[in-house]
């Protein structure tokens, strides 16, 4: 039982990483691990609190993601073109469709792609490079702040799970 528990905690740690790194499942991976623990331990009462917390965190994570990106874009004066460019840049960066960089691979593409995409999208809309760069940086900063907050929420969720289920595993 302890091995399964720690394997699920490891899955949750991947979920924490996924809350920060785009394209890796975050809170949803943590939620799945909690549900699996409820099935394995035959005690849904033991996972009631972590399950409720995880569902709330999942909803908050979605809200934080959109809100942080929106606020970052708005503060920088970005248009929808910049936001769409950032999304396209993220996808191109993640799937490696940006020119091959000598270092970093897809993780660097995930960081550089949205910035370049936002700048290009904003430049196509406004035709002014200075505003496009400012908007691109605003979108990326907003996204990074959102990802940081999602990471903190994911850590809190896993902590609640461990605190509420520890005695079930170790009888303490």
Short mmCIF file of C-alpha atoms in Angstrom, two decimals:
data_model
loop_
_atom_site.label_atom_id
_atom_site.label_comp_id
_atom_site.label_asym_id
_atom_site.label_seq_id
_atom_site.Cartn_x
_atom_site.Cartn_y
_atom_site.Cartn_z
CA UNK A 1 0.00 0.00 0.00
CA UNK A 2 2.88 2.35 0.80
CA UNK A 3 4.47 1.79 -2.61
CA UNK A 4 1.25 2.76 -4.38
CA UNK A 5 0.90 5.78 -2.12
CA UNK A 6 4.39 7.05 -2.96
CA UNK A 7 3.92 6.33 -6.66
CA UNK A 8 0.78 8.46 -6.58
CA UNK A 9 2.64 11.20 -4.69
CA UNK A 10 5.29 11.04 -7.46
CA UNK A 11 2.50 11.47 -10.04
CA UNK A 12 1.30 14.46 -8.03
CA UNK A 13 4.80 15.96 -8.12
CA UNK A 14 4.68 15.66 -11.90
CA UNK A 15 1.33 17.47 -11.59
CA UNK A 16 3.04 20.26 -9.65
CA UNK A 17 5.61 20.57 -12.42
CA UNK A 18 2.75 20.54 -14.93
CA UNK A 19 1.07 23.41 -13.12
CA UNK A 20 4.13 25.53 -13.89
CA UNK A 21 5.27 24.14 -17.26
CA UNK A 22 2.75 24.53 -20.08
CA UNK A 23 1.60 21.42 -21.96
CA UNK A 24 2.06 19.04 -18.99
CA UNK A 25 -1.14 18.29 -17.10
CA UNK A 26 -1.14 19.96 -13.70
CA UNK A 27 -4.08 20.01 -11.31
CA UNK A 28 -5.93 17.41 -13.37
CA UNK A 29 -3.07 14.94 -12.87
CA UNK A 30 -3.19 15.57 -9.13
CA UNK A 31 -6.96 15.04 -9.17
CA UNK A 32 -6.60 11.71 -10.99
CA UNK A 33 -3.98 10.52 -8.48
CA UNK A 34 -6.27 11.41 -5.56
CA UNK A 35 -9.18 9.53 -7.13
CA UNK A 36 -6.94 6.50 -7.74
CA UNK A 37 -5.89 6.60 -4.07
CA UNK A 38 -9.57 6.62 -3.06
CA UNK A 39 -10.19 3.53 -5.19
CA UNK A 40 -7.05 1.70 -4.03
CA UNK A 41 -7.61 2.47 -0.35
CA UNK A 42 -11.35 1.74 -0.61
CA UNK A 43 -11.97 4.88 1.41
CA UNK A 44 -13.48 7.84 -0.34
CA UNK A 45 -14.14 9.39 3.06
CA UNK A 46 -10.37 9.69 3.54
CA UNK A 47 -9.96 11.65 0.30
CA UNK A 48 -13.02 13.87 0.68
CA UNK A 49 -11.08 16.96 1.83
CA UNK A 50 -8.20 16.63 -0.69
CA UNK A 51 -10.74 15.96 -3.44
CA UNK A 52 -12.72 19.10 -2.63
CA UNK A 53 -9.52 21.16 -2.35
CA UNK A 54 -8.24 19.78 -5.67
CA UNK A 55 -11.47 20.57 -7.51
CA UNK A 56 -11.40 24.11 -6.12
CA UNK A 57 -7.71 24.45 -7.07
CA UNK A 58 -8.43 23.11 -10.57
CA UNK A 59 -11.10 25.77 -11.06
CA UNK A 60 -8.86 28.45 -9.56
CA UNK A 61 -5.95 27.37 -11.78
CA UNK A 62 -8.05 27.78 -14.91
CA UNK A 63 -9.21 31.19 -13.71
CA UNK A 64 -5.70 32.29 -12.68
CA UNK A 65 -4.29 31.23 -16.03
CA UNK A 66 -6.73 33.32 -18.03
CA UNK A 67 -6.79 36.23 -15.59
CA UNK A 68 -3.00 36.55 -15.27
CA UNK A 69 -2.51 36.45 -19.04
CA UNK A 70 -5.31 38.95 -19.54
CA UNK A 71 -4.00 41.37 -16.90
CA UNK A 72 -0.44 41.11 -18.24
CA UNK A 73 -1.65 41.76 -21.78
CA UNK A 74 -3.91 44.61 -20.71
CA UNK A 75 -1.22 46.32 -18.62
CA UNK A 76 1.11 46.20 -21.61
CA UNK A 77 -1.58 47.42 -24.01
CA UNK A 78 -1.71 44.21 -26.04
CA UNK A 79 -4.44 43.47 -28.54
CA UNK A 80 -6.12 40.15 -29.32
CA UNK A 81 -3.57 39.76 -32.12
CA UNK A 82 -0.76 39.65 -29.56
CA UNK A 83 -2.62 37.13 -27.44
CA UNK A 84 -3.35 34.90 -30.42
CA UNK A 85 0.30 35.22 -31.50
CA UNK A 86 1.42 34.11 -28.04
CA UNK A 87 -0.77 30.99 -28.24
CA UNK A 88 0.49 30.15 -31.73
CA UNK A 89 4.07 30.76 -30.57
CA UNK A 90 3.55 28.47 -27.57
CA UNK A 91 2.32 25.66 -29.81
CA UNK A 92 5.10 26.14 -32.35
CA UNK A 93 7.71 26.35 -29.59
CA UNK A 94 6.42 23.26 -27.82
CA UNK A 95 6.25 21.10 -30.92
CA UNK A 96 9.70 22.25 -32.01
CA UNK A 97 8.58 24.04 -35.14
CA UNK A 98 10.68 27.09 -34.29
CA UNK A 99 14.18 27.04 -35.77
CA UNK A 100 16.33 24.58 -33.87
CA UNK A 101 18.20 26.30 -31.08
CA UNK A 102 21.64 25.04 -30.04
CA UNK A 103 20.38 24.52 -26.48
CA UNK A 104 17.14 24.28 -24.51
CA UNK A 105 14.92 22.21 -26.80
CA UNK A 106 11.15 22.28 -26.26
CA UNK A 107 11.36 23.93 -22.83
CA UNK A 108 13.16 26.90 -24.31
CA UNK A 109 10.67 26.86 -27.19
CA UNK A 110 7.84 27.06 -24.65
CA UNK A 111 9.41 30.20 -23.20
CA UNK A 112 10.63 31.86 -26.41
CA UNK A 113 7.68 30.86 -28.62
CA UNK A 114 4.98 32.87 -26.84
CA UNK A 115 7.22 35.95 -26.67
CA UNK A 116 8.05 35.83 -30.38
CA UNK A 117 4.46 34.96 -31.29
CA UNK A 118 3.07 37.84 -29.24
CA UNK A 119 5.55 40.29 -30.73
CA UNK A 120 4.84 39.13 -34.29
CA UNK A 121 1.05 39.15 -33.76
CA UNK A 122 1.13 42.59 -32.20
CA UNK A 123 3.44 43.93 -34.90
CA UNK A 124 1.12 42.65 -37.63
CA UNK A 125 -1.74 44.52 -35.94
CA UNK A 126 -0.02 47.82 -35.01
CA UNK A 127 3.03 48.01 -37.28
CA UNK A 128 5.07 49.53 -34.44
CA UNK A 129 7.92 47.40 -33.11
CA UNK A 130 8.30 49.16 -29.73
CA UNK A 131 4.64 48.62 -28.79
CA UNK A 132 4.78 45.06 -30.11
CA UNK A 133 7.77 44.21 -27.91
CA UNK A 134 6.14 45.83 -24.87
CA UNK A 135 2.91 43.91 -25.46
CA UNK A 136 4.79 40.64 -26.01
CA UNK A 137 6.71 41.03 -22.77
CA UNK A 138 3.48 41.91 -20.91
CA UNK A 139 1.75 38.77 -22.16
CA UNK A 140 4.69 36.53 -21.24
CA UNK A 141 5.14 38.11 -17.78
CA UNK A 142 1.41 37.69 -17.09
CA UNK A 143 1.58 34.05 -18.15
CA UNK A 144 4.66 33.38 -16.00
CA UNK A 145 3.02 34.97 -12.95
CA UNK A 146 -0.08 32.85 -13.58
CA UNK A 147 2.03 29.69 -13.85
CA UNK A 148 3.82 30.54 -10.59
CA UNK A 149 0.49 30.96 -8.78
CA UNK A 150 -0.76 27.69 -10.26
CA UNK A 151 2.39 25.99 -8.98
CA UNK A 152 1.76 27.30 -5.47
CA UNK A 153 -1.85 26.09 -5.62
CA UNK A 154 -0.69 22.65 -6.77
CA UNK A 155 1.85 22.43 -3.93
CA UNK A 156 -0.89 23.35 -1.46
CA UNK A 157 -3.15 20.63 -2.87
CA UNK A 158 -0.51 17.90 -2.60
CA UNK A 159 0.32 19.06 0.92
CA UNK A 160 -3.35 18.78 1.94
CA UNK A 161 -3.49 15.30 0.42
CA UNK A 162 -0.39 14.11 2.31
CA UNK A 163 -1.55 15.64 5.60
CA UNK A 164 -5.03 14.11 5.36
CA UNK A 165 -3.95 10.64 4.19
CA UNK A 166 -0.68 10.12 6.07
CA UNK A 167 -2.35 8.43 9.03
CA UNK A 168 -4.25 6.14 6.66
CA UNK A 169 -0.96 4.87 5.22
CA UNK A 170 1.25 4.86 8.30
CA UNK A 171 -1.34 4.55 11.07
CA UNK A 172 0.13 7.47 12.97
#
